[in-house]
GROMACS .gro file of C-alpha atoms in nm:
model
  141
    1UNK     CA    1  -3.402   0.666  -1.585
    2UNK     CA    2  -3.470   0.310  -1.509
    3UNK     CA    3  -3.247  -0.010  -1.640
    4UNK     CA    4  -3.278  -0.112  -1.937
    5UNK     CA    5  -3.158  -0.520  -2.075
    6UNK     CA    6  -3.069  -0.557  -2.386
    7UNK     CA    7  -2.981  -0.911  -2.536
    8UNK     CA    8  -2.752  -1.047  -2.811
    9UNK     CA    9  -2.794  -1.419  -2.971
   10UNK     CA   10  -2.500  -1.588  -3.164
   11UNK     CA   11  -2.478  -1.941  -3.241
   12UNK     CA   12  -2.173  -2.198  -3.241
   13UNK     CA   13  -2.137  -2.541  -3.251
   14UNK     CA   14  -1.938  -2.775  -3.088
   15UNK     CA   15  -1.868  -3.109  -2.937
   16UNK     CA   16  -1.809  -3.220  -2.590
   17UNK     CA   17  -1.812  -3.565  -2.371
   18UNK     CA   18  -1.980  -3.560  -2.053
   19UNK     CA   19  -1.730  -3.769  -1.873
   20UNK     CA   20  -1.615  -3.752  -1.487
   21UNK     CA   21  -1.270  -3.885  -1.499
   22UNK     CA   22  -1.314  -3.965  -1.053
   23UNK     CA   23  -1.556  -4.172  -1.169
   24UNK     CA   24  -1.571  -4.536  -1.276
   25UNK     CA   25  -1.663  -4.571  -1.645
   26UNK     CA   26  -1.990  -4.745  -1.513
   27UNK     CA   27  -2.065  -4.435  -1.345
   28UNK     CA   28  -2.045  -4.244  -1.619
   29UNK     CA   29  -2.254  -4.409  -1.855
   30UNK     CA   30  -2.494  -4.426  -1.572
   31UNK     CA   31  -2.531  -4.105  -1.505
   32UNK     CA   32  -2.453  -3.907  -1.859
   33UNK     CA   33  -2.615  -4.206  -2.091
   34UNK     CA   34  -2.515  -4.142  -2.496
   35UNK     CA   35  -2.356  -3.802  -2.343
   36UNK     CA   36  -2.055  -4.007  -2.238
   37UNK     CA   37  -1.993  -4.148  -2.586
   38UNK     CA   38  -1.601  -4.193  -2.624
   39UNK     CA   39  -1.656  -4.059  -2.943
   40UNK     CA   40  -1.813  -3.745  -2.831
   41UNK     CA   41  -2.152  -3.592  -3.001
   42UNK     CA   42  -2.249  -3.237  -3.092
   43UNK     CA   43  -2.460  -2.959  -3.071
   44UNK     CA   44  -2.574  -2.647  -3.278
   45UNK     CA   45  -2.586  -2.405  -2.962
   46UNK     CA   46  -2.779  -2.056  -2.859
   47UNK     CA   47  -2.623  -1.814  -2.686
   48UNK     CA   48  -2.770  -1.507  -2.535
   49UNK     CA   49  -2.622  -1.232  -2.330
   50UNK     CA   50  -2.805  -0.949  -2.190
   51UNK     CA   51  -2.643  -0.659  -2.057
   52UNK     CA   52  -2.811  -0.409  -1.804
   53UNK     CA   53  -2.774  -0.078  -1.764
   54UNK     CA   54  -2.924   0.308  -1.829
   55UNK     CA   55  -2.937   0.436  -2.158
   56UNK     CA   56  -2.636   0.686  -2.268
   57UNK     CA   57  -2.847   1.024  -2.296
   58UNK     CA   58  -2.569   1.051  -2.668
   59UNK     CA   59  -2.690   0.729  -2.791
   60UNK     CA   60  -2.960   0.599  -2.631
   61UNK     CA   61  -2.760   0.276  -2.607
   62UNK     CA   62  -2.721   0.088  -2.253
   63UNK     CA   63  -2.423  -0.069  -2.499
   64UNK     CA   64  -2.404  -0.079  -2.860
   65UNK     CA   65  -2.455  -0.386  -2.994
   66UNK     CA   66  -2.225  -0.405  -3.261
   67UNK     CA   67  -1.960  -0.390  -2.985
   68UNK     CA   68  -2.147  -0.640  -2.796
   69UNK     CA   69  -2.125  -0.874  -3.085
   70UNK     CA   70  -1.738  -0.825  -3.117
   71UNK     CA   71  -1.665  -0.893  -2.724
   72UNK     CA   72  -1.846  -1.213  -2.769
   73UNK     CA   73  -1.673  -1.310  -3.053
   74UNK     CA   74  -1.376  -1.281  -2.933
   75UNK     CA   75  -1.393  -1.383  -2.553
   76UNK     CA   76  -1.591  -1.710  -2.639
   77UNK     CA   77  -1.726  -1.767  -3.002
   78UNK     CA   78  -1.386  -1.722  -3.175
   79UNK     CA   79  -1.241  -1.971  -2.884
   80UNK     CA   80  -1.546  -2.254  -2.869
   81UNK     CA   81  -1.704  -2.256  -3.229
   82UNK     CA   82  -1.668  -2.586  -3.404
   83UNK     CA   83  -1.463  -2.694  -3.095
   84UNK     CA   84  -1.419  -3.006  -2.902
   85UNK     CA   85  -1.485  -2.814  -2.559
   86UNK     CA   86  -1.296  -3.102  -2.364
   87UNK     CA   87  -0.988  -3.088  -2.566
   88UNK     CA   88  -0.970  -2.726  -2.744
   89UNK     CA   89  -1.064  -2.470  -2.520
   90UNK     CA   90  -0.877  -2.333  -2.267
   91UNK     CA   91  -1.070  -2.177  -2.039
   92UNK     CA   92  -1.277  -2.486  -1.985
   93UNK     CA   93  -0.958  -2.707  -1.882
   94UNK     CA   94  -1.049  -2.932  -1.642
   95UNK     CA   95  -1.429  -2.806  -1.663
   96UNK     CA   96  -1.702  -3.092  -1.748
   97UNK     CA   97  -1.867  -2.921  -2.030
   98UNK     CA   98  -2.225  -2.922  -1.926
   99UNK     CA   99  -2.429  -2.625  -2.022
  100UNK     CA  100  -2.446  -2.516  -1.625
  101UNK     CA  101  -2.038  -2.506  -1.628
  102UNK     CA  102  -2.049  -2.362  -1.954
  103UNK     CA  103  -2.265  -2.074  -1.871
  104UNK     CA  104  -2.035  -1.984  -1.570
  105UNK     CA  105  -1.725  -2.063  -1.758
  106UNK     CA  106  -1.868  -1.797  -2.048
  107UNK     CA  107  -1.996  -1.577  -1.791
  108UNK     CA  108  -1.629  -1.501  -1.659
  109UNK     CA  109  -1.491  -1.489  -1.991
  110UNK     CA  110  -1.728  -1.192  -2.078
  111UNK     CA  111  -1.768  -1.026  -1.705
  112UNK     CA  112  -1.525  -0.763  -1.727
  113UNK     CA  113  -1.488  -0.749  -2.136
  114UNK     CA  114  -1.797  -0.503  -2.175
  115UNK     CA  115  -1.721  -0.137  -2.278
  116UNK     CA  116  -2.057  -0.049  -2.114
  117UNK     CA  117  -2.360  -0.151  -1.892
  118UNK     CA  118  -2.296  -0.463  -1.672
  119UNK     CA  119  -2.362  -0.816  -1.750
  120UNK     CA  120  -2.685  -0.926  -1.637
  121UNK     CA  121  -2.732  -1.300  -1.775
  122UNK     CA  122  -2.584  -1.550  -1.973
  123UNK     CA  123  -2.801  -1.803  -2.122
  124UNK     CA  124  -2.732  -2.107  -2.324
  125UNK     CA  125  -2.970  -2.367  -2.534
  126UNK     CA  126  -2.792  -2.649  -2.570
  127UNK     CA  127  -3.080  -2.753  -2.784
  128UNK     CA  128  -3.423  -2.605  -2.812
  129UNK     CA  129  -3.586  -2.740  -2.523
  130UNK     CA  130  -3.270  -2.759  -2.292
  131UNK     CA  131  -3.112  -2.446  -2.136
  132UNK     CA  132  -2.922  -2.313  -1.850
  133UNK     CA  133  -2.866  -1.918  -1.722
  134UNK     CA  134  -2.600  -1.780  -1.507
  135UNK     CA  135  -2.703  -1.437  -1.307
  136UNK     CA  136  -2.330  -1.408  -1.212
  137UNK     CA  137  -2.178  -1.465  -0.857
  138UNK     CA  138  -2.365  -1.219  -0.674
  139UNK     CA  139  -2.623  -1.430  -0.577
  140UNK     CA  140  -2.415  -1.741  -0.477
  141UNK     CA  141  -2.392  -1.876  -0.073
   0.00000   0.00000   0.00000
């Protein structure tokens, strides 16, 4: 049987600063712009995570997705909803929050979590029209 992806959205929201502490605070605001606000800013984001794999000939499930929802409520959404992602989240310590970092920093959280199949992608919408997606670290240099 051939692989099948199957995909799970949840939302969160948060607040982060985009903020390069190296960096001179000119540099900053040059570079983020109203990201770098001292008083941080917010967004209401999309996740989706797809999972590959073949079908269970029992279920017909590559991984149930009620169990899918729970592992990524409680490796990321429990640990990052209504968050300051600079301040309150552990496993983004020392991590500018951009949506690239973030997709890595959620892909690790989740890679070996799954019951079943094999994480394929993580995507994030930091708003509707801006996104980033993490394939995982097998296609790095």
């Amino acid at each position: 049987m051939s692989t099948v992806y199957v995909t799970r959205e949840v939302n969160f929201n948060a607040a982060h600063r985009l903020h390069n502490s190296a960096k001179s605070v000119e540099w900053n605001q040059s570079v983020f712009g109203k990201c770098n606000s001292e008083n941080w800013h917010g967004h209401n984001y999309t996740l989706q995570v797809t999972v590959a794999g073949v079908p269970d000939p029992d279920t017909g499930y590559v991984i149930d997705l009620s169990i899918l929802k729970q592992v990524i409520h409680d490796h990321v959404v429990r640990h990052i909803d209504h968050k300051n992602l600079n301040l309150d989240v552990p496993f983004l310590d020392g991590i500018i929050p951009s949506t690239e970092n973030l997709v890595v920093a959620i892909w690790n959280q989740l890679s070996n979590a799954l019951p079943s199949g094999k994480l394929y992608c993580v995507r994030l919408f930091e708003t509707p029209r801006n996104s980033a997606e993490y394939f995982g670290p097998i296609n790095e240099t």
